Amino acid sequence: MTRSEAISSAVQQFDDGRFLATLARRIAYQTESEEPAQAAAQHAYLREELAPLLQRLGFSLTIHPNPAGVDLPLLVAQRIEDPDLPTVLMYGHADVVRGNAARWSAGRDPWRLQVEGDRWYGRGTADNKGQHSINLAALESVMAARAGRLGFNAKLLIETGEEAGSPGLAAFCASHRPALAADLFLASDGPRLAAERPTLFMGSRGAVNFELSVHLRERAYHSGNWGGLLANPAILLAHALASLVDARGRIAVDALRPPAMPPQIRQALAGLPVGGGIDDPDVDQDWGEPGLGPAEQVFGWNSLDVLTLSAGDAAKPVNAIQPRASAWCQLRFVVGTDWRGLQQHVRDHLDRHGFPMVQVRLGAQAAATRLLPDHPWVQWAAQSLRQTTGRDAVLLPNLGGSLPNDIFADQLGLPTVWVPHSYPACAQHAPDEHLLGGVAREGLAVMAGLYWDLGEAGLRPAPRR
């Protein structure tokens, strides 16, 4: 068979309903990694859904316990056709965020795939069951088109704890480094730049969550009797926050700002639109770093946001000066930012500005990664997408959000290329999460083209070894 026939075979799985039936079956597994009681669903998804397919495709596989001591297993599968062929490490996650069924629109159920026009509703349709299901279906079609061969070696890592912060993933990859060795990391997660724009991104912004808190006394005091005499934790915290980021969203702490944007990054992002979709919010043009366009703000710069802000009970205010106030903040950052020193940088800044009473506590953290658009594997993937879709792919050095990409890029030392099959308004992590049918159909074609091209010696970059 030819490349075009392999692509047609993958797309046929969409057109004849097979892909829909497969995804519906997978969405029904309530694989909520934030709910320990759902551990059985995680094991069942790997054992009942993925293992039989992979074994049928000639993969050997093992389901491993999580080294972090949590019941979130990891699946590793491999199919080695020839040690001299290039090896690709693929990745996905079987877990989802909480279903929150009560918050979904009437008639919709997070555990039942429901098609309404081009929207396929269900928890995990976009993040990440739909995306890794597209890739596995395309892989199956290419293997059938090549009479049971791929023309490259394939490895697959599926975790079940990504939505819980990927506990144990770094330790697992460190201890299984030889088994995960590859020439290229190729996976799908996150959104395209826009639904109609095939996209490649090659890393992700990092993130550090940190809490600022003020605790001045053990109980609240009547505001009429003590107002004006007692320092107010909420007011102090508000001013401390205002010293970190100004009223237009510009980061005011030099140590939390990134280095100058490299020319290659600025060129790749120049003129790219952000937003504009039917469900996208309006972009505030006067927010963020002055002089940067929307794409440069999201993909090439840092942002500092307040995620929560509390003092007392907002739903039941009382006439009292509260004893404490807290805010959880988040720094999203690009490569080159001194994020490991964030706690000290914030501490020093607050002390200089007269806020020694504000405490700083770190939360979840993830490193930033990126791969430049001129990397050989990026150019290879871009050419493959262009041949399949007839359109130039958007090349993003990194995603605006965060993924455990540093484990693959830094720890395993792999060039990382992500091919997203979702779009920004997919409502991932929210009620009414959905996958767009048109994007899924094109995703099947795109991945079949990529897998076909991986099997063509004259088209792919040479293995590193």
GROMACS .gro file of C-alpha atoms in nm:
model
  465
    1MET     CA    1   0.000   0.000   0.000
    2THR     CA    2   0.099   0.362  -0.044
    3ARG     CA    3   0.117   0.651   0.201
    4SER     CA    4  -0.215   0.791   0.083
    5GLU     CA    5  -0.380   0.450   0.117
    6ALA     CA    6  -0.250   0.416   0.474
    7ILE     CA    7  -0.392   0.760   0.557
    8SER     CA    8  -0.724   0.669   0.397
    9SER     CA    9  -0.736   0.352   0.604
   10ALA     CA   10  -0.687   0.552   0.925
   11VAL     CA   11  -0.954   0.805   0.830
   12GLN     CA   12  -1.193   0.521   0.746
   13GLN     CA   13  -1.191   0.424   1.114
   14PHE     CA   14  -1.353   0.762   1.179
   15ASP     CA   15  -1.594   0.750   0.888
   16ASP     CA   16  -1.732   0.402   0.960
   17GLY     CA   17  -1.780   0.462   1.334
   18ARG     CA   18  -1.510   0.229   1.466
   19PHE     CA   19  -1.313   0.510   1.626
   20LEU     CA   20  -1.626   0.652   1.788
   21ALA     CA   21  -1.715   0.312   1.936
   22THR     CA   22  -1.362   0.261   2.070
   23LEU     CA   23  -1.348   0.604   2.231
   24ALA     CA   24  -1.696   0.566   2.382
   25ARG     CA   25  -1.583   0.245   2.548
   26ARG     CA   26  -1.273   0.414   2.689
   27ILE     CA   27  -1.455   0.723   2.815
   28ALA     CA   28  -1.675   0.496   3.028
   29TYR     CA   29  -1.379   0.407   3.250
   30GLN     CA   30  -1.391   0.653   3.541
   31THR     CA   31  -1.014   0.694   3.566
   32GLU     CA   32  -1.005   0.991   3.806
   33SER     CA   33  -0.650   0.998   3.940
   34GLU     CA   34  -0.742   1.249   4.211
   35GLU     CA   35  -0.983   0.991   4.359
   36PRO     CA   36  -0.799   0.697   4.523
   37ALA     CA   37  -1.119   0.493   4.513
   38GLN     CA   38  -1.095   0.487   4.132
   39ALA     CA   39  -0.765   0.298   4.124
   40ALA     CA   40  -0.942  -0.013   3.998
   41ALA     CA   41  -1.060   0.179   3.691
   42GLN     CA   42  -0.700   0.281   3.614
   43HIS     CA   43  -0.582  -0.081   3.625
   44ALA     CA   44  -0.881  -0.197   3.420
   45TYR     CA   45  -0.820   0.063   3.150
   46LEU     CA   46  -0.462  -0.052   3.102
   47ARG     CA   47  -0.543  -0.422   3.129
   48GLU     CA   48  -0.873  -0.439   2.937
   49GLU     CA   49  -0.844  -0.157   2.685
   50LEU     CA   50  -0.481  -0.101   2.595
   51ALA     CA   51  -0.305  -0.431   2.662
   52PRO     CA   52  -0.510  -0.645   2.416
   53LEU     CA   53  -0.465  -0.391   2.136
   54LEU     CA   54  -0.091  -0.358   2.192
   55GLN     CA   55  -0.041  -0.734   2.212
   56ARG     CA   56  -0.234  -0.774   1.889
   57LEU     CA   57   0.005  -0.523   1.730
   58GLY     CA   58   0.307  -0.725   1.839
   59PHE     CA   59   0.412  -0.520   2.142
   60SER     CA   60   0.550  -0.678   2.454
   61LEU     CA   61   0.429  -0.496   2.762
   62THR     CA   62   0.446  -0.472   3.138
   63ILE     CA   63   0.220  -0.288   3.381
   64HIS     CA   64   0.439  -0.151   3.659
   65PRO     CA   65   0.353  -0.032   4.010
   66ASN     CA   66   0.416   0.334   4.077
   67PRO     CA   67   0.747   0.394   4.259
   68ALA     CA   68   0.587   0.682   4.452
   69GLY     CA   69   0.383   0.433   4.651
   70VAL     CA   70   0.049   0.544   4.507
   71ASP     CA   71  -0.187   0.312   4.321
   72LEU     CA   72  -0.135   0.480   3.983
   73PRO     CA   73   0.027   0.216   3.758
   74LEU     CA   74   0.237   0.274   3.448
   75LEU     CA   75   0.232   0.071   3.127
   76VAL     CA   76   0.542   0.027   2.914
   77ALA     CA   77   0.520  -0.148   2.578
   78GLN     CA   78   0.773  -0.197   2.303
   79ARG     CA   79   0.797  -0.340   1.954
   80ILE     CA   80   1.156  -0.371   1.826
   81GLU     CA   81   1.174  -0.459   1.457
   82ASP     CA   82   1.545  -0.398   1.406
   83PRO     CA   83   1.798  -0.243   1.648
   84ASP     CA   84   1.941  -0.039   1.359
   85LEU     CA   85   1.610   0.133   1.290
   86PRO     CA   86   1.516   0.458   1.466
   87THR     CA   87   1.321   0.419   1.788
   88VAL     CA   88   1.027   0.639   1.882
   89LEU     CA   89   0.897   0.680   2.237
   90MET     CA   90   0.524   0.755   2.247
   91TYR     CA   91   0.333   0.871   2.554
   92GLY     CA   92  -0.016   0.928   2.684
   93HIS     CA   93  -0.207   0.931   3.010
   94ALA     CA   94  -0.508   0.720   3.092
   95ASP     CA   95  -0.625   0.928   3.387
   96VAL     CA   96  -0.866   1.221   3.384
   97VAL     CA   97  -0.962   1.498   3.624
   98ARG     CA   98  -1.274   1.457   3.835
   99GLY     CA   99  -1.590   1.409   3.633
  100ASN     CA  100  -1.794   1.670   3.827
  101ALA     CA  101  -2.111   1.528   3.674
  102ALA     CA  102  -2.343   1.771   3.854
  103ARG     CA  103  -2.186   2.066   3.674
  104TRP     CA  104  -2.229   1.935   3.320
  105SER     CA  105  -2.506   2.071   3.099
  106ALA     CA  106  -2.843   1.900   3.113
  107GLY     CA  107  -2.846   1.566   2.935
  108ARG     CA  108  -2.468   1.524   2.936
  109ASP     CA  109  -2.276   1.268   3.137
  110PRO     CA  110  -1.896   1.283   3.171
  111TRP     CA  111  -1.875   0.902   3.142
  112ARG     CA  112  -2.092   0.870   2.830
  113LEU     CA  113  -1.961   0.986   2.493
  114GLN     CA  114  -2.227   1.205   2.334
  115VAL     CA  115  -2.203   1.352   1.984
  116GLU     CA  116  -2.367   1.687   1.920
  117GLY     CA  117  -2.277   1.813   1.576
  118ASP     CA  118  -1.898   1.828   1.556
  119ARG     CA  119  -1.855   1.811   1.934
  120TRP     CA  120  -1.790   1.481   2.109
  121TYR     CA  121  -1.864   1.534   2.480
  122GLY     CA  122  -1.714   1.324   2.758
  123ARG     CA  123  -1.445   1.339   3.026
  124GLY     CA  124  -1.114   1.254   2.862
  125THR     CA  125  -1.224   1.312   2.503
  126ALA     CA  126  -0.969   1.593   2.473
  127ASP     CA  127  -0.742   1.515   2.767
  128ASN     CA  128  -0.608   1.257   2.696
  129LYS     CA  129  -0.798   0.944   2.596
  130GLY     CA  130  -0.914   1.092   2.268
  131GLN     CA  131  -0.563   1.201   2.176
  132HIS     CA  132  -0.378   0.877   2.250
  133SER     CA  133  -0.666   0.681   2.094
  134ILE     CA  134  -0.613   0.874   1.769
  135ASN     CA  135  -0.245   0.786   1.774
  136LEU     CA  136  -0.301   0.417   1.844
  137ALA     CA  137  -0.565   0.391   1.571
  138ALA     CA  138  -0.330   0.554   1.320
  139LEU     CA  139  -0.046   0.325   1.424
  140GLU     CA  140  -0.268   0.024   1.371
  141SER     CA  141  -0.365   0.141   1.022
  142VAL     CA  142  -0.004   0.200   0.916
  143MET     CA  143   0.103  -0.139   1.043
  144ALA     CA  144  -0.178  -0.304   0.847
  145ALA     CA  145  -0.079  -0.108   0.537
  146ARG     CA  146   0.278  -0.233   0.567
  147ALA     CA  147   0.174  -0.597   0.609
  148GLY     CA  148   0.246  -0.608   0.980
  149ARG     CA  149   0.556  -0.388   0.990
  150LEU     CA  150   0.618  -0.027   1.088
  151GLY     CA  151   0.968   0.033   0.954
  152PHE     CA  152   1.077   0.175   1.293
  153ASN     CA  153   1.091   0.064   1.654
  154ALA     CA  154   0.810   0.181   1.880
  155LYS     CA  155   0.793   0.220   2.256
  156LEU     CA  156   0.492   0.342   2.450
  157LEU     CA  157   0.463   0.480   2.802
  158ILE     CA  158   0.114   0.532   2.947
  159GLU     CA  159   0.086   0.677   3.296
  160THR     CA  160  -0.225   0.705   3.511
  161GLY     CA  161  -0.133   1.003   3.729
  162GLU     CA  162  -0.071   1.300   3.499
  163GLU     CA  163  -0.372   1.490   3.631
  164ALA     CA  164  -0.243   1.437   3.985
  165GLY     CA  165   0.099   1.584   3.901
  166SER     CA  166   0.259   1.267   3.756
  167PRO     CA  167   0.375   1.124   4.091
  168GLY     CA  168   0.650   0.869   4.045
  169LEU     CA  169   0.699   0.939   3.674
  170ALA     CA  170   1.043   1.097   3.707
  171ALA     CA  171   1.167   0.821   3.938
  172PHE     CA  172   1.022   0.554   3.710
  173CYS     CA  173   1.189   0.698   3.400
  174ALA     CA  174   1.520   0.730   3.584
  175SER     CA  175   1.516   0.364   3.687
  176HIS     CA  176   1.394   0.244   3.344
  177ARG     CA  177   1.610   0.468   3.130
  178PRO     CA  178   1.750   0.186   2.907
  179ALA     CA  179   1.400   0.051   2.842
  180LEU     CA  180   1.281   0.399   2.739
  181ALA     CA  181   1.584   0.491   2.525
  182ALA     CA  182   1.481   0.631   2.188
  183ASP     CA  183   1.577   0.871   1.910
  184LEU     CA  184   1.257   1.076   1.920
  185PHE     CA  185   0.972   1.146   2.161
  186LEU     CA  186   0.643   1.184   1.972
  187ALA     CA  187   0.313   1.227   2.155
  188SER     CA  188  -0.015   1.419   2.166
  189ASP     CA  189  -0.167   1.634   2.438
  190GLY     CA  190  -0.277   1.993   2.481
  191PRO     CA  191  -0.446   2.212   2.221
  192ARG     CA  192  -0.366   2.329   1.872
  193LEU     CA  193  -0.318   2.704   1.835
  194ALA     CA  194  -0.669   2.701   1.685
  195ALA     CA  195  -0.901   2.426   1.570
  196GLU     CA  196  -0.826   2.485   1.203
  197ARG     CA  197  -0.447   2.517   1.246
  198PRO     CA  198  -0.244   2.192   1.253
  199THR     CA  199   0.016   2.254   1.522
  200LEU     CA  200   0.344   2.119   1.652
  201PHE     CA  201   0.485   2.222   1.987
  202MET     CA  202   0.823   2.112   2.113
  203GLY     CA  203   0.813   2.168   2.487
  204SER     CA  204   0.611   2.343   2.753
  205ARG     CA  205   0.629   2.641   2.981
  206GLY     CA  206   0.716   2.552   3.336
  207ALA     CA  207   0.503   2.633   3.637
  208VAL     CA  208   0.559   2.700   4.006
  209ASN     CA  209   0.265   2.736   4.243
  210PHE     CA  210   0.336   2.924   4.563
  211GLU     CA  211   0.130   3.046   4.855
  212LEU     CA  212   0.160   3.389   5.014
  213SER     CA  213   0.002   3.407   5.357
  214VAL     CA  214  -0.031   3.654   5.644
  215HIS     CA  215  -0.118   3.518   5.989
  216LEU     CA  216  -0.122   3.796   6.251
  217ARG     CA  217  -0.333   3.660   6.535
  218GLU     CA  218  -0.533   3.356   6.639
  219ARG     CA  219  -0.888   3.491   6.606
  220ALA     CA  220  -1.095   3.762   6.442
  221TYR     CA  221  -1.190   4.085   6.622
  222HIS     CA  222  -1.496   4.308   6.579
  223SER     CA  223  -1.427   4.567   6.311
  224GLY     CA  224  -1.624   4.836   6.494
  225ASN     CA  225  -1.426   4.797   6.815
  226TRP     CA  226  -1.087   4.733   6.665
  227GLY     CA  227  -1.095   4.868   6.310
  228GLY     CA  228  -0.812   5.116   6.256
  229LEU     CA  229  -0.613   4.971   6.544
  230LEU     CA  230  -0.534   4.623   6.414
  231ALA     CA  231  -0.334   4.553   6.100
  232ASN     CA  232  -0.555   4.382   5.844
  233PRO     CA  233  -0.400   4.066   5.690
  234ALA     CA  234  -0.607   4.096   5.372
  235ILE     CA  235  -0.494   4.455   5.310
  236LEU     CA  236  -0.131   4.368   5.372
  237LEU     CA  237  -0.158   4.069   5.138
  238ALA     CA  238  -0.326   4.277   4.868
  239HIS     CA  239  -0.041   4.528   4.873
  240ALA     CA  240   0.218   4.251   4.874
  241LEU     CA  241   0.056   4.099   4.565
  242ALA     CA  242   0.046   4.440   4.398
  243SER     CA  243   0.421   4.473   4.453
  244LEU     CA  244   0.481   4.149   4.257
  245VAL     CA  245   0.274   4.230   3.949
  246ASP     CA  246   0.141   4.568   3.848
  247ALA     CA  247  -0.214   4.674   3.762
  248ARG     CA  248  -0.161   4.577   3.395
  249GLY     CA  249  -0.024   4.230   3.462
  250ARG     CA  250   0.345   4.313   3.415
  251ILE     CA  251   0.578   4.116   3.643
  252ALA     CA  252   0.755   4.363   3.872
  253VAL     CA  253   1.017   4.125   4.015
  254ASP     CA  254   1.317   4.124   3.783
  255ALA     CA  255   1.430   3.780   3.902
  256LEU     CA  256   1.096   3.629   3.792
  257ARG     CA  257   1.117   3.771   3.442
  258PRO     CA  258   1.271   3.567   3.159
  259PRO     CA  259   1.587   3.657   2.970
  260ALA     CA  260   1.552   3.836   2.637
  261MET     CA  261   1.349   3.636   2.387
  262PRO     CA  262   1.580   3.463   2.136
  263PRO     CA  263   1.539   3.588   1.777
  264GLN     CA  264   1.437   3.239   1.656
  265ILE     CA  265   1.157   3.228   1.911
  266ARG     CA  266   1.036   3.578   1.831
  267GLN     CA  267   1.038   3.497   1.459
  268ALA     CA  268   0.843   3.173   1.511
  269LEU     CA  269   0.575   3.354   1.714
  270ALA     CA  270   0.552   3.674   1.514
  271GLY     CA  271   0.199   3.748   1.400
  272LEU     CA  272   0.043   3.426   1.531
  273PRO     CA  273  -0.315   3.491   1.644
  274VAL     CA  274  -0.436   3.375   1.983
  275GLY     CA  275  -0.807   3.337   2.050
  276GLY     CA  276  -1.083   3.445   1.818
  277GLY     CA  277  -1.269   3.115   1.835
  278ILE     CA  278  -1.640   3.097   1.907
  279ASP     CA  279  -1.590   3.000   2.273
  280ASP     CA  280  -1.264   3.187   2.335
  281PRO     CA  281  -1.256   3.485   2.572
  282ASP     CA  282  -1.169   3.826   2.435
  283VAL     CA  283  -0.796   3.894   2.469
  284ASP     CA  284  -0.721   4.202   2.682
  285GLN     CA  285  -0.483   4.388   2.457
  286ASP     CA  286  -0.343   4.610   2.735
  287TRP     CA  287  -0.259   4.322   2.972
  288GLY     CA  288   0.083   4.168   3.029
  289GLU     CA  289   0.429   4.266   2.914
  290PRO     CA  290   0.424   4.586   2.703
  291GLY     CA  291   0.544   4.548   2.347
  292LEU     CA  292   0.467   4.178   2.311
  293GLY     CA  293   0.198   4.028   2.091
  294PRO     CA  294  -0.048   3.769   2.224
  295ALA     CA  295   0.152   3.468   2.102
  296GLU     CA  296   0.473   3.607   2.247
  297GLN     CA  297   0.299   3.658   2.583
  298VAL     CA  298   0.167   3.299   2.600
  299PHE     CA  299   0.449   3.102   2.438
  300GLY     CA  300   0.758   3.320   2.475
  301TRP     CA  301   0.727   3.503   2.807
  302ASN     CA  302   0.641   3.457   3.175
  303SER     CA  303   0.312   3.527   3.348
  304LEU     CA  304   0.233   3.567   3.717
  305ASP     CA  305  -0.125   3.507   3.824
  306VAL     CA  306  -0.328   3.480   4.142
  307LEU     CA  307  -0.521   3.151   4.148
  308THR     CA  308  -0.701   3.189   4.480
  309LEU     CA  309  -0.743   3.475   4.728
  310SER     CA  310  -0.908   3.431   5.065
  311ALA     CA  311  -0.972   3.600   5.399
  312GLY     CA  312  -1.271   3.489   5.603
  313ASP     CA  313  -1.572   3.333   5.434
  314ALA     CA  314  -1.652   3.518   5.111
  315ALA     CA  315  -2.003   3.372   5.105
  316LYS     CA  316  -2.077   3.483   5.462
  317PRO     CA  317  -1.898   3.808   5.547
  318VAL     CA  318  -1.900   3.919   5.910
  319ASN     CA  319  -1.807   4.248   6.075
  320ALA     CA  320  -1.464   4.135   6.184
  321ILE     CA  321  -1.099   4.183   6.104
  322GLN     CA  322  -0.987   3.837   6.003
  323PRO     CA  323  -0.674   3.690   6.162
  324ARG     CA  324  -0.523   3.556   5.842
  325ALA     CA  325  -0.529   3.584   5.463
  326SER     CA  326  -0.375   3.375   5.189
  327ALA     CA  327  -0.332   3.364   4.814
  328TRP     CA  328  -0.208   3.089   4.587
  329CYS     CA  329  -0.007   3.232   4.299
  330GLN     CA  330   0.143   3.074   3.991
  331LEU     CA  331   0.442   3.163   3.780
  332ARG     CA  332   0.430   3.023   3.427
  333PHE     CA  333   0.777   3.054   3.281
  334VAL     CA  334   0.993   2.982   2.977
  335VAL     CA  335   1.340   2.833   2.950
  336GLY     CA  336   1.607   3.052   3.107
  337THR     CA  337   1.405   3.166   3.409
  338ASP     CA  338   1.565   3.109   3.751
  339TRP     CA  339   1.258   2.924   3.877
  340ARG     CA  340   1.443   2.712   4.128
  341GLY     CA  341   1.527   3.029   4.320
  342LEU     CA  342   1.168   3.156   4.319
  343GLN     CA  343   1.107   3.122   4.693
  344GLN     CA  344   1.417   3.323   4.780
  345HIS     CA  345   1.353   3.580   4.507
  346VAL     CA  346   1.000   3.641   4.637
  347ARG     CA  347   1.122   3.648   4.998
  348ASP     CA  348   1.389   3.906   4.919
  349HIS     CA  349   1.144   4.118   4.720
  350LEU     CA  350   0.881   4.120   4.996
  351ASP     CA  351   1.139   4.211   5.258
  352ARG     CA  352   1.267   4.500   5.049
  353HIS     CA  353   0.912   4.631   5.008
  354GLY     CA  354   0.823   4.615   5.376
  355PHE     CA  355   0.629   4.288   5.392
  356PRO     CA  356   0.831   4.064   5.627
  357MET     CA  357   0.503   3.934   5.773
  358VAL     CA  358   0.408   3.767   5.442
  359GLN     CA  359   0.513   3.401   5.437
  360VAL     CA  360   0.607   3.216   5.119
  361ARG     CA  361   0.542   2.845   5.067
  362LEU     CA  362   0.608   2.646   4.751
  363GLY     CA  363   0.358   2.408   4.590
  364ALA     CA  364   0.359   2.208   4.268
  365GLN     CA  365   0.650   2.269   4.030
  366ALA     CA  366   0.738   2.174   3.673
  367ALA     CA  367   1.039   2.274   3.464
  368ALA     CA  368   1.026   2.452   3.128
  369THR     CA  369   1.148   2.296   2.803
  370ARG     CA  370   1.164   2.395   2.440
  371LEU     CA  371   1.307   2.277   2.109
  372LEU     CA  372   1.388   2.528   1.838
  373PRO     CA  373   1.188   2.510   1.513
  374ASP     CA  374   1.498   2.443   1.301
  375HIS     CA  375   1.571   2.110   1.475
  376PRO     CA  376   1.585   1.825   1.216
  377TRP     CA  377   1.303   1.628   1.378
  378VAL     CA  378   1.082   1.937   1.391
  379GLN     CA  379   1.143   2.012   1.026
  380TRP     CA  380   1.075   1.648   0.939
  381ALA     CA  381   0.743   1.653   1.126
  382ALA     CA  382   0.645   1.988   0.972
  383GLN     CA  383   0.707   1.853   0.624
  384SER     CA  384   0.499   1.543   0.700
  385LEU     CA  385   0.204   1.752   0.822
  386ARG     CA  386   0.233   1.977   0.518
  387GLN     CA  387   0.217   1.677   0.284
  388THR     CA  388  -0.083   1.531   0.468
  389THR     CA  389  -0.294   1.842   0.520
  390GLY     CA  390  -0.177   2.071   0.241
  391ARG     CA  391  -0.121   2.343   0.503
  392ASP     CA  392   0.181   2.468   0.694
  393ALA     CA  393   0.174   2.365   1.058
  394VAL     CA  394   0.208   2.620   1.334
  395LEU     CA  395   0.544   2.561   1.504
  396LEU     CA  396   0.541   2.655   1.872
  397PRO     CA  397   0.874   2.620   2.056
  398ASN     CA  398   0.670   2.533   2.364
  399LEU     CA  399   0.313   2.502   2.483
  400GLY     CA  400   0.174   2.780   2.701
  401GLY     CA  401   0.067   2.526   2.963
  402SER     CA  402   0.275   2.267   3.144
  403LEU     CA  403   0.340   1.898   3.083
  404PRO     CA  404   0.594   1.655   3.231
  405ASN     CA  405   0.802   1.718   2.920
  406ASP     CA  406   1.117   1.792   3.121
  407ILE     CA  407   1.129   1.422   3.213
  408PHE     CA  408   1.153   1.327   2.847
  409ALA     CA  409   1.360   1.622   2.723
  410ASP     CA  410   1.604   1.673   3.010
  411GLN     CA  411   1.608   1.346   3.201
  412LEU     CA  412   1.589   1.108   2.903
  413GLY     CA  413   1.761   1.351   2.667
  414LEU     CA  414   1.512   1.321   2.382
  415PRO     CA  415   1.404   1.571   2.117
  416THR     CA  416   1.033   1.616   2.196
  417VAL     CA  417   0.764   1.678   1.935
  418TRP     CA  418   0.397   1.705   2.034
  419VAL     CA  419   0.112   1.687   1.782
  420PRO     CA  420  -0.204   1.810   1.960
  421HIS     CA  421  -0.550   1.695   1.852
  422SER     CA  422  -0.753   1.933   2.066
  423TYR     CA  423  -0.822   2.309   2.056
  424PRO     CA  424  -0.816   2.590   2.315
  425ALA     CA  425  -1.191   2.596   2.389
  426CYS     CA  426  -1.225   2.218   2.447
  427ALA     CA  427  -1.318   2.272   2.816
  428GLN     CA  428  -1.057   2.027   2.939
  429HIS     CA  429  -1.063   2.008   3.321
  430ALA     CA  430  -1.406   2.176   3.313
  431PRO     CA  431  -1.766   2.065   3.264
  432ASP     CA  432  -1.864   1.977   2.907
  433GLU     CA  433  -1.516   1.871   2.795
  434HIS     CA  434  -1.526   1.780   2.428
  435LEU     CA  435  -1.327   1.675   2.123
  436LEU     CA  436  -1.398   1.819   1.781
  437GLY     CA  437  -1.483   1.546   1.529
  438GLY     CA  438  -1.318   1.734   1.244
  439VAL     CA  439  -0.993   1.772   1.436
  440ALA     CA  440  -1.001   1.406   1.537
  441ARG     CA  441  -1.051   1.297   1.176
  442GLU     CA  442  -0.762   1.515   1.058
  443GLY     CA  443  -0.556   1.389   1.353
  444LEU     CA  444  -0.593   1.032   1.231
  445ALA     CA  445  -0.465   1.139   0.890
  446VAL     CA  446  -0.178   1.343   1.036
  447MET     CA  447  -0.055   1.064   1.264
  448ALA     CA  448  -0.084   0.800   0.991
  449GLY     CA  449   0.130   1.023   0.770
  450LEU     CA  450   0.388   1.072   1.045
  451TYR     CA  451   0.410   0.701   1.124
  452TRP     CA  452   0.435   0.617   0.756
  453ASP     CA  453   0.716   0.869   0.709
  454LEU     CA  454   0.899   0.730   1.012
  455GLY     CA  455   0.918   0.401   0.826
  456GLU     CA  456   1.073   0.563   0.517
  457ALA     CA  457   1.452   0.572   0.550
  458GLY     CA  458   1.490   0.851   0.296
  459LEU     CA  459   1.251   1.086   0.474
  460ARG     CA  460   1.346   1.074   0.842
  461PRO     CA  461   1.654   1.213   1.017
  462ALA     CA  462   1.928   0.960   1.088
  463PRO     CA  463   1.922   0.794   1.433
  464ARG     CA  464   2.155   0.966   1.680
  465ARG     CA  465   2.361   0.654   1.728
   0.00000   0.00000   0.00000
